[in-house]
XYZ file of C-alpha atoms in Angstrom:
556
model
C -0.166 -0.136 -0.070
C 0.908 3.513 -0.511
C 2.532 5.408 2.126
C 0.424 8.490 3.650
C 2.379 11.489 2.298
C 2.294 9.131 -1.553
C -1.213 9.116 -1.026
C -1.541 12.778 -0.379
C 0.725 13.271 -3.165
C -0.946 11.690 -5.546
C -4.669 13.370 -4.807
C -6.378 15.849 -7.148
C -7.151 18.824 -4.803
C -9.438 21.354 -5.844
C -8.294 25.190 -5.689
C -8.996 26.335 -2.822
C -11.987 29.166 -4.099
C -13.844 25.693 -5.378
C -13.855 24.130 -1.221
C -15.001 27.674 -0.461
C -17.583 28.000 -2.940
C -19.543 24.146 -1.747
C -19.957 25.792 1.954
C -21.076 29.082 0.877
C -18.499 31.400 1.833
C -16.726 34.186 -1.755
C -13.668 34.161 -3.127
C -13.533 37.994 -0.840
C -14.395 36.283 2.314
C -11.144 34.248 0.977
C -7.152 35.544 1.866
C -5.514 32.967 -0.077
C -1.396 30.692 0.834
C -1.037 29.577 -2.340
C -4.115 27.623 -4.715
C -4.631 25.395 -1.924
C -5.017 27.533 0.644
C -6.702 30.425 2.714
C -7.016 31.795 5.916
C -11.181 32.744 5.973
C -12.025 37.644 6.419
C -13.350 38.360 9.613
C -15.302 39.753 7.220
C -17.390 36.508 6.688
C -17.383 35.879 10.759
C -19.405 39.371 10.953
C -21.420 37.932 7.862
C -22.740 34.803 9.368
C -23.682 36.879 12.278
C -26.731 35.668 13.677
C -26.965 32.794 11.527
C -28.128 29.201 13.388
C -25.785 27.047 14.092
C -25.617 23.157 12.861
C -25.135 20.133 14.828
C -22.077 19.238 16.752
C -20.395 16.670 17.013
C -16.911 15.837 19.832
C -14.281 13.159 18.803
C -12.185 11.876 21.283
C -10.739 8.382 21.766
C -10.080 6.262 25.061
C -6.308 6.173 25.779
C -4.410 5.420 23.077
C -0.561 3.555 22.240
C 2.613 5.680 22.249
C 2.266 5.273 17.909
C -1.893 7.359 18.646
C -4.806 5.455 17.110
C -5.859 7.519 14.007
C -7.981 9.687 15.977
C -7.740 12.729 12.888
C -7.970 9.669 10.751
C -11.493 9.135 11.935
C -13.001 12.604 12.622
C -11.484 13.130 9.032
C -13.334 9.799 7.002
C -16.547 10.750 9.285
C -16.689 13.809 7.639
C -16.233 12.285 4.378
C -19.470 9.747 5.094
C -21.095 12.877 5.931
C -20.628 14.121 2.692
C -21.316 11.251 0.850
C -24.870 10.680 2.720
C -25.600 13.900 1.269
C -25.152 16.017 4.764
C -23.098 19.180 4.961
C -20.273 18.825 7.249
C -17.530 21.209 7.307
C -14.483 19.750 10.228
C -12.311 21.723 12.519
C -9.826 20.453 13.682
C -6.530 20.867 15.191
C -2.794 22.337 13.371
C -0.297 19.850 13.268
C 3.107 20.773 15.950
C 6.905 20.144 14.439
C 7.526 18.350 17.593
C 5.931 14.929 17.363
C 6.000 15.370 12.909
C 9.771 15.527 13.642
C 9.873 13.397 16.794
C 7.188 9.818 17.322
C 4.883 10.168 15.579
C 5.571 11.400 12.543
C 2.374 13.602 9.970
C -1.212 14.778 12.012
C -2.720 15.355 9.095
C -4.638 12.094 8.860
C -3.963 8.953 7.312
C -4.661 6.345 4.374
C -7.850 7.836 2.501
C -8.615 9.844 5.311
C -6.716 12.927 5.260
C -6.641 16.422 4.758
C -4.351 18.139 2.240
C -2.341 19.505 0.746
C -0.513 17.307 3.389
C 3.590 18.767 3.679
C 1.868 22.494 3.856
C 0.120 21.573 6.752
C 2.630 19.606 8.453
C 5.420 21.751 8.076
C 4.951 25.501 8.368
C 1.649 25.812 7.230
C 0.276 29.559 6.529
C 2.162 30.345 9.877
C 0.392 30.290 12.562
C 2.882 28.376 14.666
C 5.627 30.725 14.104
C 3.515 34.103 14.512
C 3.109 32.139 18.305
C 6.562 32.020 18.594
C 7.557 35.328 18.024
C 4.334 36.493 20.446
C 5.522 34.464 22.600
C 9.832 34.826 22.806
C 8.609 39.083 21.887
C 7.269 39.153 26.000
C 10.239 37.063 26.956
C 12.634 39.658 25.524
C 10.564 42.216 26.556
C 10.526 40.825 30.395
C 14.595 40.565 30.434
C 15.071 44.126 28.815
C 13.118 46.281 31.176
C 15.047 44.033 34.077
C 18.174 44.872 32.002
C 16.956 48.707 31.645
C 16.054 49.441 35.366
C 13.445 47.055 36.054
C 11.218 49.942 37.232
C 8.323 47.374 37.535
C 10.288 45.256 40.355
C 9.882 42.715 38.712
C 11.472 39.397 40.655
C 13.712 37.700 38.590
C 13.425 35.044 40.815
C 9.702 34.935 40.435
C 10.072 35.666 36.373
C 6.664 32.244 35.034
C 6.881 33.105 31.784
C 8.659 30.738 29.399
C 10.669 31.311 25.863
C 9.398 28.315 23.483
C 10.030 26.976 20.507
C 8.104 24.272 17.710
C 10.830 21.522 17.995
C 11.253 19.210 21.306
C 14.084 19.857 22.672
C 15.016 18.586 25.987
C 18.227 20.031 26.426
C 16.820 23.675 26.415
C 14.264 22.425 29.483
C 16.349 24.084 31.649
C 18.422 28.024 30.867
C 20.216 30.983 32.216
C 20.291 33.795 30.104
C 22.444 36.783 30.601
C 25.465 35.420 31.025
C 28.362 37.227 29.506
C 28.511 40.715 31.358
C 26.238 43.071 32.449
C 25.866 44.402 28.774
C 24.145 41.101 27.959
C 20.981 41.434 30.314
C 20.585 40.189 34.119
C 21.184 36.328 35.017
C 18.651 34.437 36.214
C 16.943 30.621 35.901
C 14.715 30.146 32.775
C 13.457 27.574 30.062
C 11.609 26.614 27.181
C 8.331 25.149 26.601
C 6.859 23.564 23.387
C 5.419 25.752 21.280
C 1.805 23.728 21.637
C 2.043 24.448 25.399
C 2.346 28.761 25.490
C -0.532 30.710 26.843
C -0.230 32.044 23.839
C -2.125 29.240 21.687
C -4.275 28.440 24.824
C -5.381 32.650 23.737
C -5.349 32.512 20.542
C -7.475 29.143 20.055
C -9.808 30.894 23.496
C -10.348 33.972 21.762
C -13.506 35.093 19.948
C -11.920 38.498 18.304
C -8.537 40.516 17.687
C -9.984 42.845 20.900
C -10.694 39.751 22.982
C -7.235 38.321 21.589
C -5.657 41.787 22.535
C -7.482 42.068 25.716
C -6.196 37.989 27.542
C -2.986 39.085 25.604
C -2.401 42.310 28.447
C -4.167 39.335 30.652
C -1.288 37.243 31.420
C 0.864 37.163 33.975
C 4.523 36.991 33.718
C 5.897 36.899 36.912
C 5.848 38.373 40.166
C 7.364 41.591 41.135
C 9.600 41.306 45.103
C 6.062 42.577 46.921
C 4.082 39.345 45.547
C 2.006 41.441 42.835
C 1.480 39.716 39.651
C 3.658 41.233 36.937
C 0.478 41.548 34.115
C 2.144 41.621 30.255
C 0.132 44.987 30.227
C 2.400 46.325 32.627
C 5.650 46.132 29.696
C 2.807 47.506 27.097
C 3.647 44.081 25.035
C -0.447 43.467 24.102
C -0.180 45.804 21.132
C 3.218 44.645 19.290
C 1.923 40.974 20.048
C -1.848 41.198 19.281
C 0.360 43.184 15.883
C 2.247 39.119 15.581
C -1.135 37.373 15.618
C -3.156 39.685 13.478
C -3.261 36.908 10.627
C -2.808 34.038 13.431
C -6.078 34.266 15.120
C -8.194 33.588 11.185
C -8.973 30.848 10.864
C -7.268 28.542 8.193
C -9.101 26.625 4.932
C -8.305 23.538 3.572
C -9.259 20.201 2.345
C -9.741 16.448 2.606
C -8.841 14.410 -0.181
C -13.158 13.728 -0.870
C -13.242 17.942 -0.627
C -14.670 17.791 2.143
C -14.420 21.447 4.124
C -11.820 21.899 6.805
C -10.700 24.115 8.916
C -7.684 23.617 10.299
C -6.594 26.081 13.527
C -4.824 26.349 16.765
C -3.126 23.437 17.882
C -2.474 23.203 21.729
C -1.571 19.617 22.544
C -3.817 17.641 25.359
C -1.657 16.285 27.570
C 0.097 19.651 28.019
C -2.542 22.425 27.007
C -6.158 22.229 26.760
C -5.669 20.150 23.459
C -8.997 21.494 21.145
C -8.771 24.045 18.035
C -10.164 27.301 18.173
C -13.103 28.439 18.757
C -13.612 31.013 16.016
C -13.088 28.169 13.209
C -15.307 25.351 15.464
C -18.345 28.855 15.900
C -17.405 29.007 12.135
C -17.706 25.586 10.994
C -20.855 25.544 12.972
C -22.622 28.264 10.914
C -21.210 27.506 7.382
C -22.435 23.502 7.381
C -25.664 21.256 9.064
C -22.501 19.536 10.870
C -19.572 20.172 12.231
C -16.771 17.062 12.985
C -14.261 18.105 16.174
C -11.791 16.133 17.853
C -10.027 16.914 21.139
C -6.434 15.499 21.064
C -5.995 12.260 23.615
C -7.730 9.866 25.464
C -11.571 11.543 26.549
C -9.340 11.876 30.176
C -7.442 14.683 28.675
C -8.996 16.551 25.261
C -12.496 15.869 25.557
C -12.984 16.689 29.508
C -10.705 19.836 28.435
C -12.896 20.702 25.768
C -16.551 20.151 27.066
C -14.667 22.367 30.816
C -12.950 24.714 28.803
C -14.214 25.046 25.416
C -17.125 24.218 25.836
C -17.887 26.868 28.755
C -15.987 29.618 26.957
C -17.563 29.235 24.282
C -21.272 29.105 25.053
C -22.020 25.557 23.158
C -21.696 21.720 23.673
C -21.806 18.673 21.345
C -24.497 16.869 20.211
C -23.382 13.387 19.307
C -19.307 12.472 21.080
C -17.378 9.758 18.532
C -15.628 7.685 21.181
C -12.371 5.748 18.815
C -11.793 2.829 19.875
C -8.720 -0.176 18.522
C -7.710 -3.153 18.864
C -4.810 -2.904 19.344
C -5.495 0.239 22.062
C -6.855 -2.211 24.391
C -4.441 -5.199 23.890
C -2.314 -2.489 25.339
C -4.483 -1.284 28.141
C -4.816 -5.365 28.644
C -1.153 -5.661 29.359
C 0.237 -6.326 25.656
C 3.432 -5.187 25.119
C 3.627 -2.435 22.310
C 5.888 -4.757 19.727
C 3.583 -7.362 20.225
C 0.807 -5.906 19.310
C -0.349 -6.821 15.856
C -0.860 -11.095 17.706
C -4.595 -11.892 18.127
C -5.296 -11.322 21.727
C -8.681 -11.873 22.951
C -8.063 -12.128 25.999
C -5.505 -9.228 26.609
C -8.290 -7.298 24.416
C -10.898 -8.125 26.952
C -9.107 -6.999 29.884
C -7.960 -4.087 28.626
C -11.503 -3.342 27.745
C -12.301 -1.676 31.380
C -10.504 1.515 29.944
C -13.586 2.073 27.271
C -16.202 1.471 29.337
C -14.968 3.991 31.271
C -14.328 6.516 29.140
C -17.545 5.745 28.146
C -19.176 5.703 31.112
C -17.449 9.450 31.975
C -18.586 10.781 28.465
C -22.070 10.288 28.711
C -21.778 11.644 32.037
C -22.165 15.334 30.734
C -25.314 14.583 29.533
C -24.278 13.705 25.886
C -25.280 10.911 23.775
C -21.471 8.704 23.328
C -21.121 6.523 19.243
C -18.286 4.167 19.613
C -16.529 4.353 16.399
C -14.341 1.286 15.923
C -11.628 2.454 13.987
C -10.021 -1.045 12.134
C -6.011 -1.663 11.468
C -5.478 -4.295 9.051
C -3.831 -6.855 11.533
C -7.041 -6.847 13.928
C -8.880 -10.493 13.654
C -12.254 -11.256 13.821
C -12.151 -12.311 16.692
C -10.964 -9.093 18.711
C -13.464 -6.809 16.510
C -16.917 -9.000 17.080
C -15.557 -9.010 21.581
C -15.722 -5.107 20.936
C -19.215 -5.197 19.180
C -20.165 -7.512 22.437
C -19.142 -5.076 25.152
C -20.980 -2.543 23.043
C -24.490 -4.204 22.703
C -23.757 -4.707 26.719
C -23.234 -1.567 27.959
C -26.317 -0.508 25.642
C -24.000 2.188 23.434
C -23.944 2.435 19.901
C -21.457 1.419 17.665
C -19.706 0.861 13.776
C -16.232 -0.268 12.501
C -14.728 2.214 11.346
C -12.252 1.774 7.842
C -11.875 4.799 7.057
C -7.962 3.946 6.551
C -8.107 2.038 3.252
C -11.752 2.919 2.333
C -11.826 7.074 2.848
C -15.836 8.393 2.856
C -17.123 4.629 2.094
C -15.558 3.120 4.783
C -17.222 5.393 7.601
C -20.916 5.644 6.555
C -22.526 3.360 8.490
C -20.501 5.504 12.034
C -21.931 8.431 9.937
C -25.145 6.818 10.175
C -24.707 6.387 13.448
C -23.780 10.115 14.220
C -26.733 11.268 12.258
C -29.564 9.287 14.236
C -28.426 10.620 17.154
C -27.896 13.888 16.599
C -31.664 14.010 14.823
C -33.632 12.013 17.687
C -31.840 12.058 20.993
C -31.562 15.190 22.380
C -28.811 16.328 25.024
C -28.709 17.737 28.447
C -25.007 18.713 28.308
C -23.333 19.547 31.683
C -20.507 20.442 32.984
C -18.491 18.245 35.791
C -18.041 21.067 38.060
C -18.403 24.850 38.876
C -15.672 27.055 38.406
C -16.169 29.130 41.274
C -15.390 25.665 44.263
C -12.109 25.853 45.371
C -8.828 24.757 42.662
C -8.486 22.043 44.932
C -11.977 20.552 44.707
C -12.713 20.687 41.479
C -8.725 18.758 40.647
C -10.939 15.990 43.612
C -14.303 15.880 41.136
C -11.622 15.120 37.979
C -9.486 13.015 39.483
C -12.187 10.960 41.178
C -15.167 11.805 38.700
C -12.926 11.873 34.799
C -10.041 9.085 35.630
C -11.374 7.084 38.712
C -8.421 7.625 41.622
C -9.277 8.418 45.477
C -8.091 11.644 45.216
C -4.825 14.075 44.716
C -2.217 14.547 46.729
C 0.483 18.733 46.136
C 4.130 19.761 46.411
C 4.853 21.817 48.740
C 5.262 24.086 46.162
C 2.200 23.400 44.678
C 0.469 23.807 48.449
C 2.377 27.573 47.923
C 0.970 28.451 44.656
C -2.966 27.454 45.538
C -2.299 29.666 48.736
C -0.658 32.719 46.813
C -3.695 32.073 43.070
C -5.855 32.584 46.378
C -5.034 35.889 48.042
C -4.985 37.451 44.431
C -8.621 35.920 44.187
C -7.253 34.068 40.553
C -8.698 30.557 41.669
C -12.232 30.635 40.678
C -11.350 29.724 36.628
C -11.520 26.092 34.842
C -8.554 23.355 35.198
C -6.409 22.049 32.784
C -4.606 19.821 33.818
C -1.470 18.267 32.196
C -1.041 14.543 32.161
C 0.715 11.806 30.606
C -2.105 10.235 28.039
C -0.921 6.723 27.854
C -3.408 5.679 31.302
C -6.422 7.523 33.689
C -4.446 8.129 36.435
C -0.519 10.024 35.668
C 1.643 6.716 36.287
C 1.078 5.956 32.251
C 2.675 2.139 32.922
C -1.376 2.361 35.515
C -3.280 0.998 32.404
C -7.039 -0.572 31.941
C -9.246 0.641 34.350
C -6.816 1.878 37.304
C -8.448 2.142 40.445
C -7.478 3.668 43.936
C -4.538 5.485 43.184
C -3.466 9.268 44.064
C -2.600 11.704 41.459
C 0.902 13.773 42.673
C 0.048 17.702 41.647
C 3.801 18.561 41.265
C 3.196 22.413 40.323
C 0.086 24.985 39.754
C 0.117 27.966 37.722
C -2.230 30.334 36.429
C -2.447 30.724 32.583
C -4.393 33.781 33.145
C -5.402 35.561 29.359
C -6.646 32.140 28.565
C -8.787 31.985 31.304
C -7.752 28.783 33.486
C -5.794 27.354 35.587
C -2.765 23.809 34.996
C -1.900 21.166 37.012
C 1.098 19.295 36.799
C 0.817 15.950 37.651
C 3.488 12.858 37.837
C 6.042 13.705 35.742
C 5.016 15.492 32.817
C 6.793 17.525 30.286
C 5.773 20.807 29.231
C 8.898 20.105 27.251
C 9.084 16.632 24.855
C 12.040 15.334 24.138
C 12.267 13.053 20.665
C 13.071 9.930 20.828
C 16.380 7.809 19.728
C 15.204 6.827 16.365
C 13.438 10.339 15.737
C 11.051 10.687 12.348
C 13.245 13.457 11.112
C 16.147 10.630 10.312
C 13.513 9.339 7.772
C 12.079 12.800 6.523
C 13.551 13.516 2.996
C 13.582 16.173 -0.086
C 14.637 16.007 -3.514
C 16.071 17.836 -6.470
C 13.032 18.740 -7.777
C 11.314 19.777 -4.087
C 9.063 16.680 -3.328
C 8.677 15.489 0.092
C 9.593 11.774 1.151
C 9.230 10.355 4.537
C 7.014 12.551 6.292
C 4.426 9.705 7.316
């Protein structure tokens, strides 16, 4: 079979103008980035105004293996299947980060015959959004250190600067750094560090901002550190928000591309779900809801991460909620959760799969707990046996949850038609009664405990001395009444990647608490989570190449 990139390169793409026309977007509302990519103008959003929204479908998943389980592939295939069944559908996805593209997973624009294109562009520089976010983030860093060097009028405590620099590359050597070395002319020495761009608060701000004015306001609300009296210092105190917003004025506009079957797709924003809130932008989702009868969007990693944050952070801020939730499950991920090593997942092992089925059961229970109907998408791999697939189907019948086999990787939209029928039936005949998991006005610990007990299945959380101090400080400053974004491993319901299946009785260790004040949520870092990942022993970058004609290979 052809590789993903070969399939994408052999595809016949329509001019992005034609794709836009199919969604009711005029040429005047497009800002072209070549023939196959465009940004959507602010005028489009203004024109759509109060137009009634379509149905919102959220695609999430069980806890994955380290290789991923095809959630984006399923999302894209479901959209193409909807189109094949005569439904007006617009997708809303996240932008890939160069971290995993060059690291473990490779490309992140779907796979097989269920992809968004141009695949190489989307996975690499795309329309420059990631670079704009990196530039805005690091401009703020430069202004912080320049202010300190130039006399420190704000009396910033150099030992309590919380703002970090970012780069969109997995580079473990940058996790802890010292800046200002080399003498007085080079600034004031202090400890610093880097995060990956997708973990930047500016990424979250961009994805949660409603418009340019809201973006500028949120940028000004970013807390960069504290003065020596213990009071917060904001980006607006440095007069940085205007220049940062100028760098982001185009990045805030959603990007329009297409699937292999020419379904319109808005790809915009890319926060990771294990270290950030894991959803594409509110603006892109809102536009997709008004452009089609159905908007299909995804949330990163398992439902314990991306979906919980979509429902408790994004939906809370945006004022919308899903009409249906699709949970992607695979035989190999269930075997992994049943104790099978990654190297042996291709071999049939029904007992292990049944043992790992408790992971799927927990995610189904969690999503139903929000009052939203659930459909399980069984994403078929060519190594799955009939016995394994039958075991998953039987579990779904026993639990009374809808399900469908998905073969979109191999067959494109044709392989997702049964899944699409199930989703359409749910959306047209079942009424959701959505409710958030917690009240944002609860204390920080109460909100964390609610997530740990209800979503993860643990007994509660324990806090480092540092986290305890940080909680008390946020409470004293009145910055604690916000939703919580928990940073933890994606491989387990717990904060320990080795605890697979459906663990219980565990505690989650909270090492650090910080406020993303511009984004509007509190971040709780747990376990050994890293906000700057590292490259594996054999990075995906080693396989990527380009020939003399500019044709890229090995991207995935």
